[in-house]
Amino acid sequence: MGCREWAAAAGWPLLVTSRDWLKADAVRGKLFTPVPPFAMASLLALSFFRQPQSKGPLRSGNKLRGRRRRCGEAAAAMDQLFGNLKGFFKTEFTVIDNNATVCILITFSLLVTARQYIGDPIDCISRDELPPNLIDTLCWIHTTYSLTDAWHKKVGVEVPYPGVEKYKQGEKRVYHAYYQWVCFVLFIQAVLFYVPRYFWKAVEGGRIKNLILGLHIPILPEEAKENSRKLLVEYLAINLNNHNILFYGYVVAEVCNFVNVVGQMLFMDMFLGGEFFSYGSKVLQFTDWDRSVGFDPLIKVFPRLAKCTFHMYGRSGDVQKHDALCILPMNIINEKIYVFLWFWFIILAVLSGVVLIYRAFDIFLPQIRFIVLRRRAMLANKDYVERVCDHCKLGDWLVLNLLCKNMDPVNFRALIKDYVRRLDHKSIDNA
């Protein structure tokens, strides 16, 4: 049942004609959009609670009509709100959802920022008579460190904590300065993940949205459908073989997406001191059932307890060395974030690599392009789809795929039929 029938069932008059629809974009978007489940439920609920109209002559309908109008506006606002939320996560690429990755990274960045600058990121203790706040600030600025020889020693017997023991001259230290930059790095990664999408949107320039001409709406009036299809078919016929730059931009965006994922994995490995690539696998090995790793790899990358050494002037004016033991509670959050990112980036890298292989088949095998368009346009005639693919180059094929992805299937079937007729007519004219 369409929007008009639901409105009639709820007692709401629809006074918009097809001529008004053709004139007003705003009306078209609100009254002829397919009713999603949440908006449909709202319409039904409001129809149950509406007051019945009085049959008496003294009953005025102005108040009732005003209430219905306000309810209709509320339902439309709810529909638009949820539609925007759903559209925010809609990806332009075949597999990779860059918006989801951007949201994840920004959320992690805000979480770490709140813990780092609003909470208490470090707590240090020392035997020296120094103010605790001063020790915390100095150790935060000068960074903490762990001793590599103490990572594999037995906790509670040889060392109090992995990586923490009395420093011996010449012993190797590993400084942990990167956790101060985690929030900034995550934000920069989010920006970089948006670059391929931004590039594609700049190349595409809203062309597909402008070409739809309302054909994504299944309950569009028949006259409006014919007019929109006629305009779209004429555009496709005139611009046949002129969309290759769009296809090349699409491929470049997918290549940038793959390079971005792999490049960020290399950067994170360098950022974490060469520990990122083996991070997730070691975490999987270190479980309650398998202790073959020997110690928790999370502690090695993000220690919760570390040492700090700094120098200050003493009471006699001499330079004195101060040692402190620091607790890093924010690393509990950091370690969980990077465990998730390890798995997430592995999945993204595999999927984006598969997309590039698939795109190579699209370029070199016309049969694959036919199969893809046929699968998208299941309602269209097979012979029509084959004839369209024979006439179209890569750019035209991509435009048809994007149109099919965004159009109502019934309208796209009619579009393919009209397009084949137009191509046949063009071939006769050229002959």
Coordinates of C-alpha atoms in Angstrom, one line a residue:
M1 CA 0.0 0.0 0.0
G2 CA 1.4 3.4 -0.9
C3 CA 1.7 6.6 1.0
R4 CA -1.6 7.9 -0.4
E5 CA -3.6 4.8 0.8
W6 CA -2.0 4.9 4.2
A7 CA -2.8 8.6 4.6
A8 CA -6.4 7.9 3.5
A9 CA -6.7 5.1 6.1
A10 CA -5.5 7.4 8.8
G11 CA -7.9 10.1 7.7
W12 CA -5.4 12.5 6.4
P13 CA -6.3 14.2 3.1
L14 CA -3.7 14.3 0.3
L15 CA -4.3 17.4 -1.7
V16 CA -1.2 17.3 -3.9
T17 CA -1.7 16.6 -7.6
S18 CA 0.8 15.2 -10.0
R19 CA 1.2 18.6 -11.5
D20 CA 2.1 20.0 -8.0
W21 CA 4.5 17.1 -7.6
L22 CA 6.3 18.1 -10.8
K23 CA 6.6 21.7 -9.7
A24 CA 7.7 21.2 -6.1
D25 CA 10.8 19.2 -5.1
A26 CA 10.0 19.4 -1.4
V27 CA 6.5 18.0 -1.8
R28 CA 7.9 15.2 -4.0
G29 CA 10.4 14.2 -1.3
K30 CA 7.9 14.1 1.5
L31 CA 4.6 12.8 0.1
F32 CA 5.7 10.3 -2.5
T33 CA 8.6 8.7 -0.6
P34 CA 7.9 5.0 0.2
V35 CA 6.8 4.7 3.8
P36 CA 9.4 2.9 5.9
P37 CA 8.3 0.6 8.7
F38 CA 8.9 3.2 11.5
A39 CA 6.9 5.9 9.7
M40 CA 4.2 3.4 8.8
A41 CA 3.9 2.4 12.4
S42 CA 3.6 6.1 13.4
L43 CA 0.8 6.6 10.8
L44 CA -1.1 3.6 12.1
A45 CA -0.7 4.6 15.8
L46 CA -1.8 8.2 15.1
S47 CA -4.8 6.9 13.1
F48 CA -6.0 4.8 16.1
F49 CA -5.8 7.7 18.5
R50 CA -7.4 10.3 16.2
Q51 CA -10.8 11.5 17.3
P52 CA -13.7 10.6 15.0
Q53 CA -15.4 13.3 13.0
S54 CA -18.8 14.4 14.2
K55 CA -21.6 14.0 11.8
G56 CA -23.5 17.0 13.3
P57 CA -23.5 20.3 11.4
L58 CA -22.1 22.1 14.4
R59 CA -18.9 20.1 14.4
S60 CA -16.0 22.2 13.0
G61 CA -13.2 20.4 11.1
N62 CA -10.6 23.1 11.4
K63 CA -9.2 22.0 14.7
L64 CA -9.2 18.3 13.7
R65 CA -7.5 19.2 10.4
G66 CA -4.9 21.2 12.2
R67 CA -4.1 18.3 14.5
R68 CA -3.8 15.9 11.6
R69 CA -1.5 18.3 9.8
R70 CA 0.8 18.6 12.8
C71 CA 0.8 14.8 13.2
G72 CA 1.7 14.4 9.5
E73 CA 4.5 16.9 9.9
A74 CA 5.8 15.0 12.9
A75 CA 5.7 11.7 11.1
A76 CA 7.5 13.3 8.1
A77 CA 10.1 14.7 10.4
M78 CA 10.6 11.3 12.0
D79 CA 10.9 9.7 8.5
Q80 CA 13.5 12.3 7.5
L81 CA 15.5 11.9 10.7
F82 CA 15.8 8.1 10.4
G83 CA 16.3 8.4 6.7
N84 CA 19.3 10.7 7.2
L85 CA 20.7 8.4 9.9
K86 CA 20.4 5.5 7.5
G87 CA 21.9 7.5 4.7
F88 CA 24.9 8.5 6.8
F89 CA 26.1 4.9 6.9
K90 CA 25.5 4.3 3.2
T91 CA 28.7 3.7 1.4
E92 CA 29.6 4.7 -2.1
F93 CA 32.0 1.8 -2.6
T94 CA 31.3 -1.8 -3.4
V95 CA 32.3 -3.3 -0.1
I96 CA 34.2 -0.9 2.2
D97 CA 32.1 1.3 4.4
N98 CA 34.4 4.2 5.0
N99 CA 31.8 6.1 7.1
A100 CA 31.7 3.3 9.6
T101 CA 35.5 3.3 9.9
V102 CA 35.6 7.1 10.3
C103 CA 32.9 7.0 13.0
I104 CA 34.8 4.2 14.9
L105 CA 38.1 6.1 14.8
I106 CA 36.6 9.4 15.9
T107 CA 34.8 7.6 18.7
F108 CA 38.0 6.0 19.9
S109 CA 39.8 9.4 19.6
L110 CA 37.2 11.1 21.7
L111 CA 37.3 8.3 24.3
V112 CA 41.1 8.5 24.6
T113 CA 41.0 12.3 24.7
A114 CA 38.4 12.4 27.5
R115 CA 40.5 9.9 29.5
Q116 CA 43.7 11.7 28.8
Y117 CA 42.8 15.3 29.3
I118 CA 39.7 15.2 31.5
G119 CA 40.6 12.1 33.6
D120 CA 43.9 11.1 35.3
P121 CA 46.2 9.5 32.7
I122 CA 49.1 8.8 35.0
D123 CA 49.8 8.3 38.7
C124 CA 53.4 8.1 40.0
I125 CA 54.9 7.4 43.3
S126 CA 58.5 8.1 44.5
R127 CA 60.5 7.8 47.7
D128 CA 61.8 11.3 47.2
E129 CA 60.0 14.2 49.0
L130 CA 58.4 15.7 45.9
P131 CA 54.8 16.8 45.4
P132 CA 52.8 14.0 43.7
N133 CA 51.4 16.4 41.1
L134 CA 54.9 17.5 40.2
I135 CA 56.1 13.8 39.7
D136 CA 53.0 13.0 37.6
T137 CA 53.6 16.0 35.3
L138 CA 57.4 15.4 34.9
C139 CA 56.9 11.7 34.2
W140 CA 54.1 12.5 31.7
I141 CA 56.4 15.0 29.9
H142 CA 59.6 12.9 30.0
T143 CA 57.7 9.6 29.2
T144 CA 58.0 6.3 31.0
Y145 CA 60.1 3.3 30.1
S146 CA 60.4 -0.5 30.6
L147 CA 63.4 -2.7 30.8
T148 CA 63.5 -5.4 28.1
D149 CA 65.3 -7.9 30.2
A150 CA 62.5 -7.8 32.8
W151 CA 59.7 -8.7 30.4
H152 CA 60.2 -12.4 30.6
K153 CA 61.2 -12.7 34.3
K154 CA 58.8 -14.4 36.8
V155 CA 56.4 -11.8 38.3
G156 CA 56.4 -11.8 42.1
V157 CA 59.7 -13.6 42.4
E158 CA 62.2 -11.9 40.2
V159 CA 60.3 -8.7 39.3
P160 CA 57.2 -6.9 40.7
Y161 CA 55.8 -6.4 37.2
P162 CA 56.8 -7.3 33.6
G163 CA 59.4 -4.7 32.4
V164 CA 60.0 -3.2 35.9
E165 CA 63.1 -3.9 37.9
K166 CA 66.2 -2.1 39.2
Y167 CA 68.1 -0.5 36.3
K168 CA 71.6 -1.8 35.6
Q169 CA 74.2 0.1 33.6
G170 CA 73.9 -0.7 29.9
E171 CA 70.5 -2.4 30.2
K172 CA 68.2 -1.7 27.2
R173 CA 65.2 0.6 27.8
V174 CA 62.1 0.9 25.8
Y175 CA 60.4 4.3 26.1
H176 CA 56.6 4.6 25.9
A177 CA 56.1 8.0 24.4
Y178 CA 53.5 7.0 21.8
Y179 CA 50.5 6.7 24.2
Q180 CA 50.5 10.5 24.6
W181 CA 49.7 10.8 20.8
V182 CA 47.1 8.1 20.5
C183 CA 44.1 10.5 20.4
F184 CA 45.7 12.7 17.7
V185 CA 46.8 9.7 15.6
L186 CA 43.3 8.2 15.7
F187 CA 41.8 11.5 14.5
I188 CA 44.3 11.8 11.7
Q189 CA 43.5 8.2 10.6
A190 CA 39.8 9.1 10.5
V191 CA 40.5 12.1 8.3
L192 CA 42.6 9.9 6.0
F193 CA 39.9 7.3 5.7
Y194 CA 37.5 10.0 4.5
V195 CA 39.8 11.1 1.7
P196 CA 38.9 8.3 -0.9
R197 CA 35.2 9.0 -0.3
Y198 CA 35.8 12.8 -0.7
F199 CA 37.7 12.2 -3.9
W200 CA 34.9 10.1 -5.4
K201 CA 32.2 12.6 -4.4
A202 CA 34.3 15.4 -6.0
V203 CA 34.7 13.4 -9.2
E204 CA 31.0 12.2 -9.3
G205 CA 29.8 15.7 -8.3
G206 CA 26.2 14.5 -7.4
R207 CA 25.6 13.4 -11.0
I208 CA 23.8 10.2 -10.1
K209 CA 21.5 11.9 -7.7
N210 CA 20.6 14.5 -10.4
L211 CA 20.0 11.7 -13.0
I212 CA 17.6 9.7 -10.8
L213 CA 14.8 12.3 -11.4
G214 CA 12.5 10.8 -8.8
L215 CA 12.7 7.3 -10.3
H216 CA 13.8 5.9 -6.9
I217 CA 10.2 6.3 -5.8
P218 CA 8.0 3.2 -6.7
I219 CA 4.7 5.1 -6.4
L220 CA 5.6 7.9 -8.7
P221 CA 2.7 8.9 -11.0
E222 CA 2.9 7.2 -14.4
E223 CA 3.1 10.5 -16.3
A224 CA 6.0 11.6 -14.2
K225 CA 7.8 8.3 -14.6
E226 CA 7.5 8.5 -18.4
N227 CA 8.8 12.1 -18.4
S228 CA 11.8 11.2 -16.1
R229 CA 12.7 8.1 -18.1
K230 CA 12.5 10.0 -21.4
L231 CA 14.9 12.7 -20.0
L232 CA 17.3 10.1 -18.6
V233 CA 17.3 7.9 -21.7
E234 CA 18.0 11.0 -23.8
Y235 CA 20.9 11.9 -21.6
L236 CA 22.4 8.4 -21.7
A237 CA 22.1 8.2 -25.4
I238 CA 23.7 11.6 -26.1
N239 CA 26.5 11.0 -23.6
L240 CA 27.2 7.5 -24.7
N241 CA 30.9 6.6 -24.2
N242 CA 31.5 9.9 -22.4
H243 CA 31.6 8.6 -18.8
N244 CA 35.0 6.9 -18.8
I245 CA 36.5 9.6 -16.6
L246 CA 33.8 8.7 -14.0
F247 CA 34.9 5.1 -14.1
Y248 CA 38.6 6.0 -13.8
G249 CA 37.8 8.2 -10.8
Y250 CA 35.9 5.3 -9.2
V251 CA 38.9 3.0 -9.7
V252 CA 41.3 5.6 -8.4
A253 CA 39.1 6.0 -5.3
E254 CA 39.2 2.2 -4.7
V255 CA 43.0 2.0 -5.2
C256 CA 43.3 4.9 -2.7
N257 CA 41.1 3.0 -0.3
F258 CA 43.4 0.0 -0.4
V259 CA 46.6 2.0 -0.2
N260 CA 45.2 3.9 2.7
V261 CA 44.4 0.8 4.7
V262 CA 47.8 -0.9 4.0
G263 CA 49.6 2.4 4.6
Q264 CA 47.9 3.0 7.9
M265 CA 48.7 -0.5 9.0
L266 CA 52.4 0.1 8.3
F267 CA 52.2 3.4 10.1
M268 CA 50.6 1.9 13.2
D269 CA 53.3 -0.8 13.2
M270 CA 56.0 1.9 13.2
F271 CA 54.0 4.0 15.7
L272 CA 53.8 1.1 18.2
G273 CA 57.5 0.2 17.8
G274 CA 57.1 -2.6 15.3
E275 CA 54.5 -4.5 17.4
F276 CA 51.3 -3.9 15.5
F277 CA 51.5 -6.6 12.9
S278 CA 52.0 -9.4 15.4
Y279 CA 49.8 -7.7 18.0
G280 CA 46.5 -9.5 17.3
S281 CA 48.1 -13.0 16.7
K282 CA 49.9 -12.8 20.0
V283 CA 46.8 -11.7 21.8
L284 CA 45.0 -14.8 20.4
Q285 CA 47.8 -17.1 21.5
F286 CA 47.9 -15.6 25.1
T287 CA 44.6 -17.0 26.5
D288 CA 43.7 -18.9 29.6
W289 CA 44.2 -22.1 27.6
D290 CA 47.5 -21.4 25.9
R291 CA 50.3 -19.5 27.7
S292 CA 53.0 -20.2 25.1
V293 CA 53.7 -16.5 24.6
G294 CA 55.0 -16.4 28.2
F295 CA 53.6 -13.0 29.1
D296 CA 50.7 -10.8 28.2
P297 CA 51.6 -9.0 24.9
L298 CA 49.2 -6.2 25.7
I299 CA 51.5 -5.3 28.6
K300 CA 54.5 -5.1 26.4
V301 CA 52.9 -2.6 24.0
F302 CA 50.8 -0.8 26.5
P303 CA 52.3 -1.3 30.0
R304 CA 50.0 -0.5 32.9
L305 CA 53.1 0.0 35.2
A306 CA 56.3 1.5 34.1
K307 CA 59.4 3.4 35.4
C308 CA 60.2 7.0 35.2
T309 CA 63.6 8.8 35.7
F310 CA 64.1 12.5 35.8
H311 CA 66.7 15.0 37.2
M312 CA 66.3 18.1 39.3
Y313 CA 68.3 20.4 41.4
G314 CA 68.6 19.3 45.1
R315 CA 68.8 21.5 48.1
S316 CA 72.5 21.9 47.9
G317 CA 72.3 23.0 44.2
D318 CA 73.6 19.7 42.9
V319 CA 71.7 17.8 40.1
Q320 CA 69.9 14.8 41.6
K321 CA 68.4 11.8 40.0
H322 CA 64.8 10.8 40.9
D323 CA 63.2 7.5 40.1
A324 CA 59.4 6.9 40.2
L325 CA 57.0 4.1 39.5
C326 CA 54.0 5.1 37.4
I327 CA 50.6 3.6 36.9
L328 CA 49.1 4.2 33.4
P329 CA 45.4 3.5 33.6
M330 CA 44.7 5.0 30.2
N331 CA 46.7 2.1 28.6
I332 CA 43.9 -0.3 29.6
I333 CA 41.7 1.6 27.1
N334 CA 44.5 1.9 24.5
E335 CA 45.2 -1.9 24.4
K336 CA 41.6 -2.7 23.8
I337 CA 41.3 -0.1 21.0
Y338 CA 44.3 -1.5 19.2
V339 CA 43.2 -5.1 19.5
F340 CA 39.9 -4.1 17.8
L341 CA 41.8 -2.1 15.2
W342 CA 44.1 -5.0 14.4
F343 CA 41.1 -7.2 13.4
W344 CA 39.2 -4.4 11.8
F345 CA 42.1 -3.3 9.6
I346 CA 42.9 -6.9 8.6
I347 CA 39.3 -7.3 7.4
L348 CA 39.4 -4.0 5.5
A349 CA 42.7 -4.8 3.8
V350 CA 41.4 -8.2 2.6
L351 CA 38.1 -6.8 1.4
S352 CA 39.6 -3.8 -0.4
G353 CA 42.2 -6.1 -2.0
V354 CA 39.3 -8.4 -3.2
V355 CA 37.5 -5.3 -4.6
L356 CA 40.6 -4.4 -6.7
I357 CA 40.8 -7.9 -8.1
Y358 CA 37.1 -7.9 -8.9
R359 CA 37.5 -4.4 -10.6
A360 CA 40.3 -5.8 -12.7
F361 CA 38.0 -8.6 -14.0
D362 CA 35.4 -5.9 -14.7
I363 CA 37.9 -4.0 -16.9
F364 CA 39.3 -6.9 -18.9
L365 CA 36.2 -9.2 -19.1
P366 CA 33.0 -7.8 -20.7
Q367 CA 31.2 -11.0 -19.6
I368 CA 31.7 -10.1 -16.0
R369 CA 30.2 -6.7 -16.6
F370 CA 27.1 -8.3 -18.1
I371 CA 26.8 -10.7 -15.2
V372 CA 27.1 -7.9 -12.6
L373 CA 24.5 -5.7 -14.3
R374 CA 22.2 -8.6 -14.9
R375 CA 22.4 -9.5 -11.2
R376 CA 21.6 -6.0 -10.2
A377 CA 18.7 -5.6 -12.7
M378 CA 17.0 -8.9 -12.1
L379 CA 13.7 -7.6 -13.3
A380 CA 15.1 -6.4 -16.6
N381 CA 15.0 -8.5 -19.8
K382 CA 18.2 -10.5 -20.2
D383 CA 18.5 -9.7 -23.9
Y384 CA 18.0 -6.0 -23.2
V385 CA 20.8 -6.0 -20.6
E386 CA 23.1 -7.8 -23.0
R387 CA 22.4 -5.3 -25.8
V388 CA 23.0 -2.4 -23.4
C389 CA 26.4 -3.9 -22.3
D390 CA 27.4 -4.4 -25.9
H391 CA 26.9 -0.7 -26.6
C392 CA 28.3 0.7 -23.4
K393 CA 31.9 1.3 -22.4
L394 CA 33.2 1.1 -18.8
G395 CA 32.0 4.5 -17.8
D396 CA 28.5 4.0 -19.2
W397 CA 28.3 0.6 -17.5
L398 CA 29.3 2.1 -14.1
V399 CA 26.6 4.8 -14.5
L400 CA 24.0 2.2 -15.2
N401 CA 25.2 0.2 -12.1
L402 CA 24.9 3.2 -9.9
L403 CA 21.5 4.1 -11.3
C404 CA 20.3 0.5 -10.7
K405 CA 21.6 0.7 -7.2
N406 CA 19.7 3.8 -6.4
M407 CA 16.5 3.4 -8.5
D408 CA 13.4 1.4 -8.0
P409 CA 13.8 -2.0 -9.7
V410 CA 10.5 -1.6 -11.7
N411 CA 11.5 1.8 -12.9
F412 CA 15.0 0.6 -13.9
R413 CA 13.5 -2.3 -15.9
A414 CA 11.4 0.2 -17.9
L415 CA 14.5 2.4 -18.3
I416 CA 16.6 -0.4 -19.8
K417 CA 13.7 -1.2 -22.2
D418 CA 13.5 2.4 -23.3
Y419 CA 17.2 2.8 -23.5
V420 CA 17.6 -0.2 -25.8
R421 CA 14.9 1.2 -28.1
R422 CA 16.8 4.6 -28.1
L423 CA 20.1 2.9 -28.9
D424 CA 18.5 0.9 -31.8
H425 CA 17.0 4.2 -33.1
K426 CA 20.4 5.9 -32.8
S427 CA 22.1 3.0 -34.7
I428 CA 19.5 3.3 -37.6
D429 CA 20.1 7.1 -37.7
N430 CA 23.9 6.6 -37.9
A431 CA 23.5 4.0 -40.6

